[in-house]
Tab-separated table of C-alpha atoms and ligand atoms in Angstrom:
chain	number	residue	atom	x	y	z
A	970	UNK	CA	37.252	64.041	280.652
A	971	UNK	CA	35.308	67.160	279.310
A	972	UNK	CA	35.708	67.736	276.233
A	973	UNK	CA	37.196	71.551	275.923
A	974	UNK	CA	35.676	73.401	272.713
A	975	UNK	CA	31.687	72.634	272.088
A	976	UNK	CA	30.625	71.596	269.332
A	977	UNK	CA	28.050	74.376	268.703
A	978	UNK	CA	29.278	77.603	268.878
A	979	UNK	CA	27.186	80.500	268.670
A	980	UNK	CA	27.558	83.082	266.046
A	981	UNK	CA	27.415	86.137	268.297
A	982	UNK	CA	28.217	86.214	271.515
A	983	UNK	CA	26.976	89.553	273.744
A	984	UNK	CA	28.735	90.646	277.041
A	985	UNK	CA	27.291	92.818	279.806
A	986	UNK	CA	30.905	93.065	281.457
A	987	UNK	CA	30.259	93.773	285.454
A	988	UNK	CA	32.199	93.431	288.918
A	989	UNK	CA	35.543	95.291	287.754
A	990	UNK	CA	34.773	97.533	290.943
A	991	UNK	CA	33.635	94.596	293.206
A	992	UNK	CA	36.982	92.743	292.155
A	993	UNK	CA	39.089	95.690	293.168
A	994	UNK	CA	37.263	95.967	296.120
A	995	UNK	CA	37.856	92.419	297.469
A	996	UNK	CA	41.860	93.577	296.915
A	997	UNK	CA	41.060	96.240	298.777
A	998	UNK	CA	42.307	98.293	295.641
A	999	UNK	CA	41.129	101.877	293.799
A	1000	UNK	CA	38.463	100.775	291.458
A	1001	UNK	CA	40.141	101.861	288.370
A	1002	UNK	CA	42.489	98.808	289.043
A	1003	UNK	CA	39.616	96.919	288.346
A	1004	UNK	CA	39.108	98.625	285.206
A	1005	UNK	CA	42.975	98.261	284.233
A	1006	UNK	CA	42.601	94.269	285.135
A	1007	UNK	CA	38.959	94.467	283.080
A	1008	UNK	CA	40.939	95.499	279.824
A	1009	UNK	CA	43.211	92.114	280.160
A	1010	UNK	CA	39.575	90.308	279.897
A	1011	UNK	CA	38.975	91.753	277.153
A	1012	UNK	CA	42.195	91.132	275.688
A	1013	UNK	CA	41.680	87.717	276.585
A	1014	UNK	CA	38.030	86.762	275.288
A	1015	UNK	CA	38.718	88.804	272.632
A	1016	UNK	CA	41.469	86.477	271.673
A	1017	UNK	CA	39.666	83.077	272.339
A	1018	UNK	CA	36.913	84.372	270.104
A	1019	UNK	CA	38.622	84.707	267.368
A	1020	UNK	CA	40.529	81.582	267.686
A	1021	UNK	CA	37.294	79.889	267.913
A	1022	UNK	CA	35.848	81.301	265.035
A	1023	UNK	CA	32.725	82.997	266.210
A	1024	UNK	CA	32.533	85.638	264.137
A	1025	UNK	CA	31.014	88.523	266.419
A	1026	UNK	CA	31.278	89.580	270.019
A	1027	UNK	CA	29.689	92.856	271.641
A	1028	UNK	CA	30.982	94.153	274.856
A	1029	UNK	CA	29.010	96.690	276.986
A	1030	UNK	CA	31.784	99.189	278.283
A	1031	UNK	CA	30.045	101.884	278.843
A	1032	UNK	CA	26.133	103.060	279.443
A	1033	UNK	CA	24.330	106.334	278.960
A	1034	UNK	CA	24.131	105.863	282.641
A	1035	UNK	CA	27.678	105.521	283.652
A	1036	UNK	CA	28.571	109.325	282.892
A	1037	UNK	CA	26.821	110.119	286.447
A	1038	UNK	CA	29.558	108.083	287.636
A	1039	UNK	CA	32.438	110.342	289.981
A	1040	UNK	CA	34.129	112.335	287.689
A	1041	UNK	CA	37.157	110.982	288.033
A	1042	UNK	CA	36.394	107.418	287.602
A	1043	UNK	CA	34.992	108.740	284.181
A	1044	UNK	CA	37.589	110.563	283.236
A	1045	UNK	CA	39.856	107.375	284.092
A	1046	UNK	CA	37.849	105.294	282.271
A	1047	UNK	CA	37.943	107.646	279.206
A	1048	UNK	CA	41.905	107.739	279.618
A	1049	UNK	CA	41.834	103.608	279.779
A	1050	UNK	CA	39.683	103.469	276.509
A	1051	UNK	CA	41.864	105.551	274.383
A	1052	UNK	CA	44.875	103.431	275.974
A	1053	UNK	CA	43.034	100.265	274.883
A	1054	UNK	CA	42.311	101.797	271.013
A	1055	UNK	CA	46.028	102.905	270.809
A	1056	UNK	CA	47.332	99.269	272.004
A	1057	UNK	CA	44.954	96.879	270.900
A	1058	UNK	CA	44.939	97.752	266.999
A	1059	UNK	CA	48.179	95.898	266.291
A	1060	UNK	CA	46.493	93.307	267.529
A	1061	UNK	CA	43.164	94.025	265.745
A	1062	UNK	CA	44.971	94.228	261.937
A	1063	UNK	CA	47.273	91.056	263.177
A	1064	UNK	CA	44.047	88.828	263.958
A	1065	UNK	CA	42.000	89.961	261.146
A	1066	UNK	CA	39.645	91.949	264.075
A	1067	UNK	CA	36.913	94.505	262.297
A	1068	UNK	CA	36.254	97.134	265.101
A	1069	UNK	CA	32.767	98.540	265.633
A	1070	UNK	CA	31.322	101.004	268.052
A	1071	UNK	CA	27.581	101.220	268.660
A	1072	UNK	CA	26.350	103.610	271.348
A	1073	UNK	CA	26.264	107.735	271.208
A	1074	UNK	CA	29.774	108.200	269.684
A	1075	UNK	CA	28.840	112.166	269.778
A	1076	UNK	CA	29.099	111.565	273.734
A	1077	UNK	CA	33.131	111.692	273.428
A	1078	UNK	CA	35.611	114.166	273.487
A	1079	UNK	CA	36.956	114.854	269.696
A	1080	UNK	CA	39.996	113.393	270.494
A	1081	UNK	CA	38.463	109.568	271.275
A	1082	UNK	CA	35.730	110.039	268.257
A	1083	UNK	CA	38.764	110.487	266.029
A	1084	UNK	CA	40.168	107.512	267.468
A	1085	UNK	CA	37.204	105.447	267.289
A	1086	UNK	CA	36.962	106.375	263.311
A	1087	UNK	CA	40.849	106.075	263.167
A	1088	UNK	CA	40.519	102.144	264.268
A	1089	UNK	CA	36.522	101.326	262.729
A	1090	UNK	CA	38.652	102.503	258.906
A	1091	UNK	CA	41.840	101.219	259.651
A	1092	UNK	CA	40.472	97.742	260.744
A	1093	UNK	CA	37.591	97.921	257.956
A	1094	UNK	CA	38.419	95.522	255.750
A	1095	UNK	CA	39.265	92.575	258.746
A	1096	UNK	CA	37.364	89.615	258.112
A	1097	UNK	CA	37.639	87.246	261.111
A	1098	UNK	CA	35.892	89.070	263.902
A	1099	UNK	CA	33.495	91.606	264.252
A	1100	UNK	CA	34.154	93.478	267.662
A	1101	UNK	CA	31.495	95.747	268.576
A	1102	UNK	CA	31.766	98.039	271.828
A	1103	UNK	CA	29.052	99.649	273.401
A	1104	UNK	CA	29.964	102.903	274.697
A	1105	UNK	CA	27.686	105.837	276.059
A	1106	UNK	CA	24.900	103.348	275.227
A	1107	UNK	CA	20.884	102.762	275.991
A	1108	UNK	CA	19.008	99.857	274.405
A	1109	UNK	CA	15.896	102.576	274.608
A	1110	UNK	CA	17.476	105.383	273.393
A	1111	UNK	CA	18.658	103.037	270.329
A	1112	UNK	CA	15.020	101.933	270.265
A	1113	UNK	CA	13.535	105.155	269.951
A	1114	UNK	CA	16.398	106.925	267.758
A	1115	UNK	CA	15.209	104.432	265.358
A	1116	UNK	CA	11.450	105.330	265.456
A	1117	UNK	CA	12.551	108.985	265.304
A	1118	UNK	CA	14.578	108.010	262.018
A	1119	UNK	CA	11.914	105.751	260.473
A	1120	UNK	CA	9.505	109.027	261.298
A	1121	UNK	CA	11.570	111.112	259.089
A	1122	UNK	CA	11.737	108.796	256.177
A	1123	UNK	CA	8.428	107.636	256.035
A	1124	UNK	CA	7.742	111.591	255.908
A	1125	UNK	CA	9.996	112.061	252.997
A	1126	UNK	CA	8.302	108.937	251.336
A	1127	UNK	CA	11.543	107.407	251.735
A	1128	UNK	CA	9.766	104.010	253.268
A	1129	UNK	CA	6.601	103.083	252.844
A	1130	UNK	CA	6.527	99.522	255.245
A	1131	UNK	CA	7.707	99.699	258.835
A	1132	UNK	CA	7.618	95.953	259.502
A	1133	UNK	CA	10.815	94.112	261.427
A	1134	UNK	CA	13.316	94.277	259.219
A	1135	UNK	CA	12.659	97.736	258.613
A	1136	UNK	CA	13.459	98.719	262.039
A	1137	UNK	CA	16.092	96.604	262.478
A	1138	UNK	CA	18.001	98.792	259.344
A	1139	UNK	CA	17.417	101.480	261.899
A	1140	UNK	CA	19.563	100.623	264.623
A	1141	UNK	CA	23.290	101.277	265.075
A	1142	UNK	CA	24.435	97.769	263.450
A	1143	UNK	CA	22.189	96.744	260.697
A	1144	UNK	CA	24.352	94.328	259.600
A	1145	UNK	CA	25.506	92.257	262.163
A	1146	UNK	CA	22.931	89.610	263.330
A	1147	UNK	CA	21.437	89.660	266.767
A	1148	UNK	CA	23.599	87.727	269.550
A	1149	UNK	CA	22.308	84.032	270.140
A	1150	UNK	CA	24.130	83.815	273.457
A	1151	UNK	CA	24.156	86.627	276.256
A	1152	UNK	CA	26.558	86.610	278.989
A	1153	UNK	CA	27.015	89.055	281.799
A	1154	UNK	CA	29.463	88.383	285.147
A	1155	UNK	CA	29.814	89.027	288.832
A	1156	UNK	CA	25.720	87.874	289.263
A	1157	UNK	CA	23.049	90.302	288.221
A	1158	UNK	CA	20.112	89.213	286.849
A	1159	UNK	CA	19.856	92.126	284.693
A	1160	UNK	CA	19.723	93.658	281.054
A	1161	UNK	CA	20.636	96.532	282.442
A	1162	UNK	CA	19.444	98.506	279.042
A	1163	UNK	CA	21.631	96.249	276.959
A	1164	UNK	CA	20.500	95.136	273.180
A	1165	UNK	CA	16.831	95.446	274.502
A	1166	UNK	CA	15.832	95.222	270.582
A	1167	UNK	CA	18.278	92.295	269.648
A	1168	UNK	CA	18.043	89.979	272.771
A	1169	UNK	CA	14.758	88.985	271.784
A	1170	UNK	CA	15.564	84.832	271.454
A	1171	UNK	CA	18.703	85.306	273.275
A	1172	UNK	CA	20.437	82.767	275.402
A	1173	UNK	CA	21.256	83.738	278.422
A	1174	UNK	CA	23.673	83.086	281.032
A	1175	UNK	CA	25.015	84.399	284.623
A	1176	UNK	CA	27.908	83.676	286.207
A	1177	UNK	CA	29.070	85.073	289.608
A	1178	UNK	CA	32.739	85.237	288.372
A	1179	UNK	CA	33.669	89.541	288.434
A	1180	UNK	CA	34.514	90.247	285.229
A	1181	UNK	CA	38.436	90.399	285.719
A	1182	UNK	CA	38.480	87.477	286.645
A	1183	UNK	CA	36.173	86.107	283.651
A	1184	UNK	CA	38.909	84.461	281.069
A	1185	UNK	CA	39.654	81.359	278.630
A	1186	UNK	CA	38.523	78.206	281.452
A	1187	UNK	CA	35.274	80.800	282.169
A	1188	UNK	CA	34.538	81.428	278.791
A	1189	UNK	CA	34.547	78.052	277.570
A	1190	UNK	CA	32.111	76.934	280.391
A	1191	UNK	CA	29.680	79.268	279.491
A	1192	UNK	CA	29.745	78.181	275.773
A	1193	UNK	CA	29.730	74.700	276.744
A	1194	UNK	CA	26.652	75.771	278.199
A	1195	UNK	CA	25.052	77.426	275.696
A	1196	UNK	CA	25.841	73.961	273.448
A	1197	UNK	CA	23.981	72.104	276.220
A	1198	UNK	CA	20.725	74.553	275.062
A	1199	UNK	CA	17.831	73.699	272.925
A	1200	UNK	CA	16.553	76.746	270.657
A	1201	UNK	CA	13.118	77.006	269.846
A	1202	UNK	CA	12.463	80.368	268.871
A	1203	UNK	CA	8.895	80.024	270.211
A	1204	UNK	CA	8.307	76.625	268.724
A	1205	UNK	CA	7.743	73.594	269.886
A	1206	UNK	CA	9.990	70.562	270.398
A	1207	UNK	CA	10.434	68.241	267.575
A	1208	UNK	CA	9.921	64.475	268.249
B	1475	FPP	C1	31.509	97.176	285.204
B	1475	FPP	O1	32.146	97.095	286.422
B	1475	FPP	C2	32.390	97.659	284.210
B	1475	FPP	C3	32.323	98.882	283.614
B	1475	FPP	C4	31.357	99.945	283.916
B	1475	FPP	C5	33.270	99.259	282.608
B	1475	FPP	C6	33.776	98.144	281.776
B	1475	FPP	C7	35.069	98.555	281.354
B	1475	FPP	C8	36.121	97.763	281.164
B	1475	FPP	C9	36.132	96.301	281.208
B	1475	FPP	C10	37.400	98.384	280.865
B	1475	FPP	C11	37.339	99.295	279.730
B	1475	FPP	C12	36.924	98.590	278.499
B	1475	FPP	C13	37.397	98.891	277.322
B	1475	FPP	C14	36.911	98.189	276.123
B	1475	FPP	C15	38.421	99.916	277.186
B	1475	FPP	P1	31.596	97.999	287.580
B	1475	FPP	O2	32.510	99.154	287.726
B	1475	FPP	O3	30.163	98.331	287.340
B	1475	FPP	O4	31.747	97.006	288.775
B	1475	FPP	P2	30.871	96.947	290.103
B	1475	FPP	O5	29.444	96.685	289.663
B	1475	FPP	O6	31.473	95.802	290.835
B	1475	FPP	O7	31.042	98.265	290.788
């Protein structure tokens, strides 16, 4: 029988979430019930994360790009992520879940950029899970807001050395480290702008499940997967 939890887990796990429109399509359904059924996978890995113990997980919500979307699936999928904020921070404070939001926060309307600082402070001092969401966000705009902020401070005689670790203080989450395993659903073989700076050794991994449908049995494949993997970070094998 195979054996359910891996035995390697990796420390963060990245997720280009995709398909929530394909899925409602094949129920011949309005997209944004896609979207609604999208927030239960969250819920869900969210959850198994956590009781796992892998202590951080970044979900792409929401590109730069997606605000040429129809205005009304925007301004559903606005209305769905202050529903999600409002709901999920019980369970955020009852699981010991830190939220995070990388991305161009100044994008949002007042009213969600007070709830996004509302949940990052309120779930600040949460210690079991980092939970990052990407919203309004561009690997190369994060790339180059950097190099525009390292300008400024190397002008001021603020830094002196731009090396790695410089830029990487730079970027919207210093602190957490970059994700060892990348997954993204419903079959794309894309980055689609995603983490373009951190994905640099990243595992990766596709799946053709649509995102709704992407919960605990998925989830665990994948990471039994990713145990399956031999890192070499550009080395060689050791004999
Ligand atoms: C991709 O499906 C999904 C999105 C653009 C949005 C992801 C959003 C959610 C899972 C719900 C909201 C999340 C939070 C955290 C509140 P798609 O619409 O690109 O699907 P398609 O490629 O099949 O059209």
């Amino acid at each position: 029988m195979k054996k359910a939890i891996p035995d390697r887990l990796p420390t963060h796990v990245a997720i280009i979430m995709d398909g929530n429109g394909r899925w409602a399509r094949h129920k011949k359904l309005n997209r944004v019930e896609g979207h609604k059924v999208g927030i239960d996978s969250v819920r869900e890995i969210t959850e198994v994360t956590r009781e796992l113990g892998i202590p951080y997980l970044t979900l792409y919500a929401f590109s730069k790009e997606n605000w040429s979307r129809p205005r009304e699936e925007v301004k559903t999928l606005m209305e769905l992520l202050g529903l999600y904020l409002e709901l999920e921070l019980p369970f955020m404070m009852k699981n010991g879940i830190r939220f995070n939001v990388i991305g161009e926060t100044g994008d949002f309307s007042k009213a969600l950029q007070s709830q996004f600082d509302n949940v990052i402070k309120s779930t600040s001092r949460n210690r079991n899970l980092v939970l990052s969401i990407a919203l309004s966000y561009s690997g190369r705009r994060e790339i180059v807001r950097a190099a525009r902020l390292i300008a400024g401070d190397a002008k001021k005689g603020v830094i002196k050395r731009i090396d790695e670790k410089t830029f990487k203080r730079y970027l919207y989450a210093p602190a957490i480290p970059d994700p060892d395993f990348l997954i993204r659903t419903s079959g794309e073989m894309r980055l689609s702008n995603f983490l373009l700076w951190q994905v640099a050794y990243t595992e990766i991994y596709v799946t053709d499940i649509l995102w709704p449908d992407f919960r605990k049995k998925a989830y665990l494949e994948a990471l039994r997967d990713f145990a399956r993997r031999e890192r070499r970070f550009g080395n060689i094998k050791e004999y």
